[in-house]
mmCIF file of C-alpha atoms in Angstrom:
data_model
loop_
_atom_site.group_PDB
_atom_site.id
_atom_site.type_symbol
_atom_site.label_atom_id
_atom_site.label_comp_id
_atom_site.label_asym_id
_atom_site.label_seq_id
_atom_site.Cartn_x
_atom_site.Cartn_y
_atom_site.Cartn_z
ATOM 1 C CA MET A 1 -3.991 -19.177 -9.285
ATOM 2 C CA ALA A 2 -6.413 -20.617 -6.723
ATOM 3 C CA ALA A 3 -10.025 -19.525 -7.184
ATOM 4 C CA ASP A 4 -10.222 -18.238 -3.618
ATOM 5 C CA LYS A 5 -7.057 -16.106 -3.831
ATOM 6 C CA SER A 6 -6.689 -12.479 -4.855
ATOM 7 C CA ARG A 7 -6.048 -11.952 -8.567
ATOM 8 C CA PHE A 8 -3.553 -9.256 -7.562
ATOM 9 C CA VAL A 9 -1.261 -11.591 -5.582
ATOM 10 C CA VAL A 10 1.309 -13.954 -7.119
ATOM 11 C CA SER A 11 3.171 -16.842 -5.519
ATOM 12 C CA ALA A 12 6.921 -17.244 -5.119
ATOM 13 C CA ASP A 13 6.750 -20.344 -7.325
ATOM 14 C CA TRP A 14 5.176 -18.336 -10.133
ATOM 15 C CA LEU A 15 7.637 -15.460 -9.815
ATOM 16 C CA GLN A 16 10.688 -17.714 -9.754
ATOM 17 C CA GLY A 17 9.452 -19.344 -12.943
ATOM 18 C CA GLU A 18 9.127 -15.934 -14.617
ATOM 19 C CA LEU A 19 12.546 -14.540 -13.642
ATOM 20 C CA GLY A 20 14.306 -13.069 -16.651
ATOM 21 C CA ALA A 21 11.162 -12.456 -18.715
ATOM 22 C CA LYS A 22 11.603 -9.339 -20.851
ATOM 23 C CA ASP A 23 8.339 -7.713 -19.789
ATOM 24 C CA LEU A 24 8.762 -8.453 -16.066
ATOM 25 C CA ARG A 25 9.761 -5.729 -13.618
ATOM 26 C CA ILE A 26 10.216 -6.629 -9.959
ATOM 27 C CA LEU A 27 10.198 -3.834 -7.389
ATOM 28 C CA ASP A 28 11.561 -4.017 -3.852
ATOM 29 C CA ALA A 29 9.231 -1.573 -2.093
ATOM 30 C CA SER A 30 10.304 -2.387 1.466
ATOM 31 C CA PHE A 31 9.648 0.358 4.016
ATOM 32 C CA TYR A 32 9.926 0.195 7.793
ATOM 33 C CA LEU A 33 8.985 2.258 10.809
ATOM 34 C CA PRO A 34 11.798 2.946 13.317
ATOM 35 C CA ALA A 35 10.245 0.515 15.799
ATOM 36 C CA GLN A 36 10.686 -2.328 13.304
ATOM 37 C CA LYS A 37 14.479 -1.833 13.432
ATOM 38 C CA ARG A 38 15.036 -2.909 9.827
ATOM 39 C CA ASP A 39 16.980 -1.036 7.142
ATOM 40 C CA ALA A 40 15.301 -1.482 3.757
ATOM 41 C CA ASP A 41 18.237 -0.172 1.709
ATOM 42 C CA ALA A 42 20.772 -2.313 3.576
ATOM 43 C CA GLU A 43 18.638 -5.422 3.181
ATOM 44 C CA TYR A 44 18.287 -4.770 -0.551
ATOM 45 C CA ALA A 45 22.051 -4.361 -0.926
ATOM 46 C CA SER A 46 22.749 -7.586 0.971
ATOM 47 C CA GLY A 47 20.511 -9.661 -1.265
ATOM 48 C CA HIS A 48 17.359 -9.161 -3.316
ATOM 49 C CA ILE A 49 15.269 -11.150 -5.763
ATOM 50 C CA PRO A 50 17.171 -11.377 -9.085
ATOM 51 C CA GLY A 51 16.362 -8.392 -11.276
ATOM 52 C CA ALA A 52 14.568 -6.488 -8.503
ATOM 53 C CA ILE A 53 14.705 -2.690 -8.630
ATOM 54 C CA ARG A 54 14.744 -0.712 -5.389
ATOM 55 C CA PHE A 55 11.635 1.506 -5.213
ATOM 56 C CA ASP A 56 11.920 4.186 -2.508
ATOM 57 C CA GLN A 57 8.460 5.441 -1.578
ATOM 58 C CA ASP A 58 9.846 8.610 -0.041
ATOM 59 C CA LYS A 59 11.871 9.544 -3.137
ATOM 60 C CA ILE A 60 9.188 8.956 -5.743
ATOM 61 C CA ALA A 61 6.726 11.152 -3.900
ATOM 62 C CA ASP A 62 5.367 14.680 -3.646
ATOM 63 C CA HIS A 63 8.203 16.804 -2.216
ATOM 64 C CA SER A 64 6.149 19.997 -1.968
ATOM 65 C CA THR A 65 4.770 18.841 1.400
ATOM 66 C CA ASN A 66 6.411 17.793 4.653
ATOM 67 C CA LEU A 67 4.052 14.811 4.904
ATOM 68 C CA PRO A 68 5.748 11.473 4.128
ATOM 69 C CA HIS A 69 5.460 9.575 0.816
ATOM 70 C CA MET A 70 2.502 11.525 -0.563
ATOM 71 C CA VAL A 71 1.288 10.721 -4.077
ATOM 72 C CA PRO A 72 3.461 12.512 -6.660
ATOM 73 C CA SER A 73 2.193 14.195 -9.796
ATOM 74 C CA PRO A 74 1.704 11.776 -12.701
ATOM 75 C CA GLU A 75 4.383 13.666 -14.634
ATOM 76 C CA PHE A 76 7.014 13.257 -11.907
ATOM 77 C CA PHE A 77 6.023 9.643 -11.303
ATOM 78 C CA ALA A 78 6.259 8.798 -15.013
ATOM 79 C CA GLU A 79 9.649 10.457 -15.308
ATOM 80 C CA GLU A 80 11.123 8.671 -12.297
ATOM 81 C CA VAL A 81 9.816 5.170 -13.026
ATOM 82 C CA GLY A 82 10.787 5.608 -16.666
ATOM 83 C CA LYS A 83 14.375 6.143 -15.509
ATOM 84 C CA LEU A 84 14.111 2.776 -13.738
ATOM 85 C CA GLY A 85 13.152 1.112 -17.017
ATOM 86 C CA ILE A 86 9.486 0.603 -16.170
ATOM 87 C CA SER A 87 6.696 0.938 -18.734
ATOM 88 C CA GLU A 88 2.994 0.938 -17.935
ATOM 89 C CA SER A 89 2.627 -2.134 -20.153
ATOM 90 C CA ASP A 90 5.118 -4.210 -18.144
ATOM 91 C CA ARG A 91 4.102 -6.934 -15.730
ATOM 92 C CA ILE A 92 5.070 -5.353 -12.407
ATOM 93 C CA VAL A 93 5.540 -7.473 -9.276
ATOM 94 C CA ILE A 94 6.060 -5.666 -5.986
ATOM 95 C CA TYR A 95 7.402 -7.091 -2.765
ATOM 96 C CA ASP A 96 8.471 -5.972 0.696
ATOM 97 C CA GLY A 97 10.186 -7.758 3.573
ATOM 98 C CA PRO A 98 7.308 -9.211 5.635
ATOM 99 C CA GLY A 99 5.009 -9.816 2.671
ATOM 100 C CA LEU A 100 1.973 -7.560 3.131
ATOM 101 C CA PHE A 101 3.161 -4.346 4.721
ATOM 102 C CA ALA A 102 4.438 -1.693 2.301
ATOM 103 C CA SER A 103 4.054 -3.445 -1.058
ATOM 104 C CA PRO A 104 0.269 -2.889 -1.361
ATOM 105 C CA ARG A 105 0.861 0.880 -1.248
ATOM 106 C CA VAL A 106 3.081 0.708 -4.338
ATOM 107 C CA TRP A 107 0.591 -1.675 -5.993
ATOM 108 C CA TRP A 108 -2.103 0.952 -5.321
ATOM 109 C CA LEU A 109 0.108 3.745 -6.660
ATOM 110 C CA PHE A 110 0.938 1.946 -9.907
ATOM 111 C CA HIS A 111 -2.391 0.226 -10.553
ATOM 112 C CA ILE A 112 -5.167 2.292 -8.992
ATOM 113 C CA VAL A 113 -3.710 5.812 -9.195
ATOM 114 C CA MET A 114 -1.408 5.686 -12.237
ATOM 115 C CA GLY A 115 -3.379 3.126 -14.248
ATOM 116 C CA ALA A 116 -0.841 0.390 -14.987
ATOM 117 C CA PRO A 117 -2.954 -2.714 -15.751
ATOM 118 C CA ASN A 118 -0.693 -5.617 -14.767
ATOM 119 C CA VAL A 119 0.519 -4.981 -11.230
ATOM 120 C CA PHE A 120 0.838 -7.641 -8.535
ATOM 121 C CA VAL A 121 2.054 -8.200 -4.974
ATOM 122 C CA LEU A 122 4.341 -11.105 -4.041
ATOM 123 C CA ASP A 123 2.786 -13.388 -1.445
ATOM 124 C CA GLY A 124 5.121 -14.022 1.489
ATOM 125 C CA GLY A 125 7.487 -11.189 0.598
ATOM 126 C CA LEU A 126 11.260 -11.345 0.694
ATOM 127 C CA ASP A 127 11.242 -13.001 4.115
ATOM 128 C CA GLY A 128 9.266 -15.917 2.711
ATOM 129 C CA TRP A 129 11.439 -16.039 -0.414
ATOM 130 C CA LYS A 130 14.588 -16.293 1.704
ATOM 131 C CA ALA A 131 13.081 -18.842 4.096
ATOM 132 C CA GLU A 132 12.419 -21.132 1.120
ATOM 133 C CA GLY A 133 16.017 -20.844 -0.093
ATOM 134 C CA ARG A 134 15.133 -19.154 -3.374
ATOM 135 C CA PRO A 135 17.766 -17.290 -5.434
ATOM 136 C CA LEU A 136 19.104 -13.893 -4.453
ATOM 137 C CA GLU A 137 21.573 -11.478 -5.995
ATOM 138 C CA THR A 138 23.438 -8.358 -4.899
ATOM 139 C CA ALA A 139 24.055 -6.911 -8.370
ATOM 140 C CA LEU A 140 22.079 -3.812 -9.307
ATOM 141 C CA PRO A 141 19.848 -4.423 -12.322
ATOM 142 C CA ALA A 142 20.311 -2.156 -15.337
ATOM 143 C CA PHE A 143 17.325 -1.638 -17.589
ATOM 144 C CA ALA A 144 17.215 0.771 -20.513
ATOM 145 C CA PRO A 145 15.116 3.884 -19.810
ATOM 146 C CA ALA A 146 11.466 3.394 -20.700
ATOM 147 C CA THR A 147 8.392 5.518 -21.288
ATOM 148 C CA PHE A 148 5.655 5.204 -18.693
ATOM 149 C CA LYS A 149 2.302 6.610 -19.816
ATOM 150 C CA PRO A 150 0.142 7.163 -16.736
ATOM 151 C CA LYS A 151 -3.640 7.137 -16.715
ATOM 152 C CA PHE A 152 -3.928 9.237 -13.581
ATOM 153 C CA ASN A 153 -7.020 8.759 -11.414
ATOM 154 C CA GLY A 154 -6.867 11.456 -8.766
ATOM 155 C CA SER A 155 -10.421 10.688 -7.674
ATOM 156 C CA ARG A 156 -9.092 7.705 -5.736
ATOM 157 C CA VAL A 157 -6.822 9.939 -3.590
ATOM 158 C CA VAL A 158 -8.497 11.801 -0.722
ATOM 159 C CA SER A 159 -7.241 15.210 0.427
ATOM 160 C CA LEU A 160 -7.598 16.750 3.876
ATOM 161 C CA ASN A 161 -10.524 18.936 2.820
ATOM 162 C CA GLU A 162 -12.317 16.006 1.237
ATOM 163 C CA MET A 163 -11.708 13.915 4.352
ATOM 164 C CA ARG A 164 -13.201 16.647 6.514
ATOM 165 C CA GLY A 165 -16.318 16.519 4.363
ATOM 166 C CA ILE A 166 -16.519 12.742 4.588
ATOM 167 C CA VAL A 167 -16.271 12.821 8.390
ATOM 168 C CA ASP A 168 -18.853 15.610 8.667
ATOM 169 C CA SER A 169 -21.362 14.072 6.256
ATOM 170 C CA HIS A 170 -20.776 10.363 6.981
ATOM 171 C CA SER A 171 -20.872 9.926 3.195
ATOM 172 C CA LEU A 172 -18.301 7.109 3.136
ATOM 173 C CA GLN A 173 -17.419 4.337 5.538
ATOM 174 C CA ILE A 174 -13.969 4.909 7.080
ATOM 175 C CA ALA A 175 -11.680 1.890 7.561
ATOM 176 C CA ASP A 176 -8.640 2.589 9.768
ATOM 177 C CA ALA A 177 -5.674 0.226 9.337
ATOM 178 C CA ARG A 178 -3.749 1.283 12.451
ATOM 179 C CA SER A 179 -3.528 -1.017 15.452
ATOM 180 C CA ALA A 180 -6.514 -1.297 17.762
ATOM 181 C CA GLY A 181 -4.521 0.424 20.519
ATOM 182 C CA ARG A 182 -3.680 3.453 18.393
ATOM 183 C CA PHE A 183 -7.286 3.599 17.171
ATOM 184 C CA ALA A 184 -8.624 3.582 20.734
ATOM 185 C CA ALA A 185 -5.849 5.867 22.077
ATOM 186 C CA THR A 186 -4.699 3.243 24.567
ATOM 187 C CA GLU A 187 -1.221 3.259 23.009
ATOM 188 C CA PRO A 188 0.716 6.264 21.690
ATOM 189 C CA GLU A 189 1.330 7.180 18.083
ATOM 190 C CA PRO A 190 4.855 6.298 16.842
ATOM 191 C CA ARG A 191 5.352 9.790 15.450
ATOM 192 C CA GLU A 192 5.886 12.708 17.800
ATOM 193 C CA GLY A 193 3.308 15.489 17.963
ATOM 194 C CA MET A 194 0.346 13.300 17.078
ATOM 195 C CA ARG A 195 -2.872 13.270 19.042
ATOM 196 C CA SER A 196 -4.271 9.819 19.775
ATOM 197 C CA GLY A 197 -7.617 8.374 18.776
ATOM 198 C CA HIS A 198 -9.519 8.148 15.510
ATOM 199 C CA MET A 199 -11.869 10.033 13.212
ATOM 200 C CA PRO A 200 -15.530 10.086 14.243
ATOM 201 C CA GLY A 201 -17.370 7.209 12.594
ATOM 202 C CA ALA A 202 -14.248 5.226 11.668
ATOM 203 C CA ARG A 203 -14.064 1.453 12.002
ATOM 204 C CA SER A 204 -10.949 -0.325 13.269
ATOM 205 C CA LEU A 205 -9.530 -2.765 10.722
ATOM 206 C CA PRO A 206 -5.868 -3.350 11.670
ATOM 207 C CA SER A 207 -3.687 -4.122 8.662
ATOM 208 C CA GLY A 208 -2.158 -7.183 10.314
ATOM 209 C CA VAL A 209 -5.407 -9.148 10.159
ATOM 210 C CA PHE A 210 -5.223 -9.588 6.369
ATOM 211 C CA ALA A 211 -2.235 -11.922 6.205
ATOM 212 C CA THR A 212 -0.814 -14.990 7.921
ATOM 213 C CA ASN A 213 2.986 -15.231 7.922
ATOM 214 C CA GLY A 214 3.107 -12.653 5.140
ATOM 215 C CA ASN A 215 0.627 -14.546 2.945
ATOM 216 C CA PHE A 216 -2.589 -12.802 1.935
ATOM 217 C CA LYS A 217 -5.705 -14.518 3.236
ATOM 218 C CA SER A 218 -8.254 -16.182 0.969
ATOM 219 C CA LEU A 219 -11.097 -14.144 -0.502
ATOM 220 C CA SER A 220 -13.608 -15.747 1.858
ATOM 221 C CA GLU A 221 -11.414 -14.874 4.842
ATOM 222 C CA LEU A 222 -10.941 -11.308 3.588
ATOM 223 C CA ARG A 223 -14.680 -10.874 3.238
ATOM 224 C CA GLU A 224 -15.327 -12.229 6.726
ATOM 225 C CA THR A 225 -12.643 -9.972 8.228
ATOM 226 C CA ILE A 226 -13.991 -6.826 6.595
ATOM 227 C CA GLU A 227 -17.628 -7.515 7.377
ATOM 228 C CA LYS A 228 -16.805 -8.432 10.985
ATOM 229 C CA ALA A 229 -15.329 -4.944 11.388
ATOM 230 C CA GLY A 230 -18.693 -3.449 10.437
ATOM 231 C CA ILE A 231 -17.845 -2.488 6.863
ATOM 232 C CA ASP A 232 -20.671 -2.952 4.335
ATOM 233 C CA LEU A 233 -19.145 -4.132 1.048
ATOM 234 C CA GLU A 234 -22.128 -2.742 -0.850
ATOM 235 C CA LYS A 235 -21.247 0.810 0.169
ATOM 236 C CA PRO A 236 -18.280 3.143 -0.559
ATOM 237 C CA VAL A 237 -15.204 3.080 1.672
ATOM 238 C CA VAL A 238 -12.267 5.379 2.382
ATOM 239 C CA THR A 239 -9.167 3.748 3.854
ATOM 240 C CA THR A 240 -6.721 5.419 6.214
ATOM 241 C CA CYS A 241 -3.790 4.531 8.481
ATOM 242 C CA GLY A 242 -0.725 6.211 9.984
ATOM 243 C CA SER A 243 0.799 7.704 6.854
ATOM 244 C CA GLY A 244 -0.998 6.189 3.874
ATOM 245 C CA ILE A 245 1.045 2.982 3.640
ATOM 246 C CA THR A 246 -0.954 0.227 5.329
ATOM 247 C CA ALA A 247 -4.310 1.744 4.326
ATOM 248 C CA ALA A 248 -3.531 0.236 0.923
ATOM 249 C CA ILE A 249 -3.654 -3.250 2.459
ATOM 250 C CA ILE A 250 -7.358 -2.691 3.089
ATOM 251 C CA THR A 251 -7.663 -1.280 -0.431
ATOM 252 C CA LEU A 252 -6.015 -4.403 -1.842
ATOM 253 C CA ALA A 253 -8.463 -6.578 0.091
ATOM 254 C CA LEU A 254 -11.438 -4.539 -1.123
ATOM 255 C CA GLU A 255 -10.318 -4.604 -4.751
ATOM 256 C CA SER A 256 -9.639 -8.337 -4.507
ATOM 257 C CA LEU A 257 -13.294 -8.794 -3.548
ATOM 258 C CA GLY A 258 -14.468 -6.709 -6.504
ATOM 259 C CA HIS A 259 -15.151 -3.591 -4.412
ATOM 260 C CA ASP A 260 -13.865 -0.670 -6.496
ATOM 261 C CA ASN A 261 -15.889 2.105 -4.857
ATOM 262 C CA ASN A 262 -13.069 3.019 -2.511
ATOM 263 C CA LYS A 263 -10.556 5.791 -1.935
ATOM 264 C CA LEU A 264 -7.428 6.241 0.186
ATOM 265 C CA TYR A 265 -6.787 9.221 2.462
ATOM 266 C CA ASP A 266 -3.213 10.011 1.510
ATOM 267 C CA GLY A 267 -2.257 12.198 4.481
ATOM 268 C CA SER A 268 -3.886 9.775 6.934
ATOM 269 C CA TRP A 269 -3.076 10.179 10.648
ATOM 270 C CA SER A 270 0.228 11.975 9.928
ATOM 271 C CA GLU A 271 -1.934 14.824 8.727
ATOM 272 C CA TRP A 272 -5.181 14.420 10.674
ATOM 273 C CA GLY A 273 -3.618 13.661 14.046
ATOM 274 C CA SER A 274 -1.031 16.434 13.844
ATOM 275 C CA ARG A 275 -3.617 19.206 13.529
ATOM 276 C CA ALA A 276 -5.508 20.940 16.309
ATOM 277 C CA ASP A 277 -8.641 21.589 14.228
ATOM 278 C CA THR A 278 -9.620 18.052 13.229
ATOM 279 C CA PRO A 279 -12.201 16.124 15.274
ATOM 280 C CA ILE A 280 -10.897 13.076 17.154
ATOM 281 C CA VAL A 281 -12.626 10.540 19.389
ATOM 282 C CA THR A 282 -11.176 7.772 21.561
ATOM 283 C CA GLY A 283 -12.296 4.300 22.570
ATOM 284 C CA GLN A 284 -13.180 1.370 20.339
ATOM 285 C CA ASP A 285 -16.329 2.930 18.872
#
């Protein structure tokens, strides 16, 4: 791995060379918004990386809330991924279609929240894999059930009440991964019933700036991008986005730079923007 690349990202060359390894589990974590007009399940069925398991972020989630893909209990998570044949000791490689869109969320869930030590994201995603003519299969993989022993770290998951306190006290820097237009309220939210704008004190750090053609930027570029947005890497950060998916791209960038004093607001704008009692400001600042 190049010295200036994230230790959490693996190349297609590396993954292809590891296909079939007994301790390797590959997860297709593709997820799309309606505007992207892509069907993750259909794409998986039509051809996926050999051995890849479909990981549905809305199924392995907390179903006691109407908010999308919220972090499940460690017990439920362990039970469900165990059924898929995944152990916490496995080497777990996660990919999505574009490369760096939904896969960092599942990396965060497995590695940061549930404590699996060897979890990685595939650079370039499935789109890059296909463009390079690498092998695909349509068969569904069958792994024997496994035991997943989570080391749950709930302190890295921010609730609504905790987020209120952060906004009121300015105790953590807030990095918002939504587009600049959604942040400034110059373009509407994709989900109905959402107010536009951002949390007071938040900084705009759109998730798309961290990758080029689905490939994660170098560490030096990640650092420059984050600092240019006004985020001090010596201070704690909470990441947020539309529904907790792309906030993890910022988290992945932070962790890649050795910044582990960060949290993710799980409800994100799906929760904050849908309420009438949460403070919201507009504009770029």
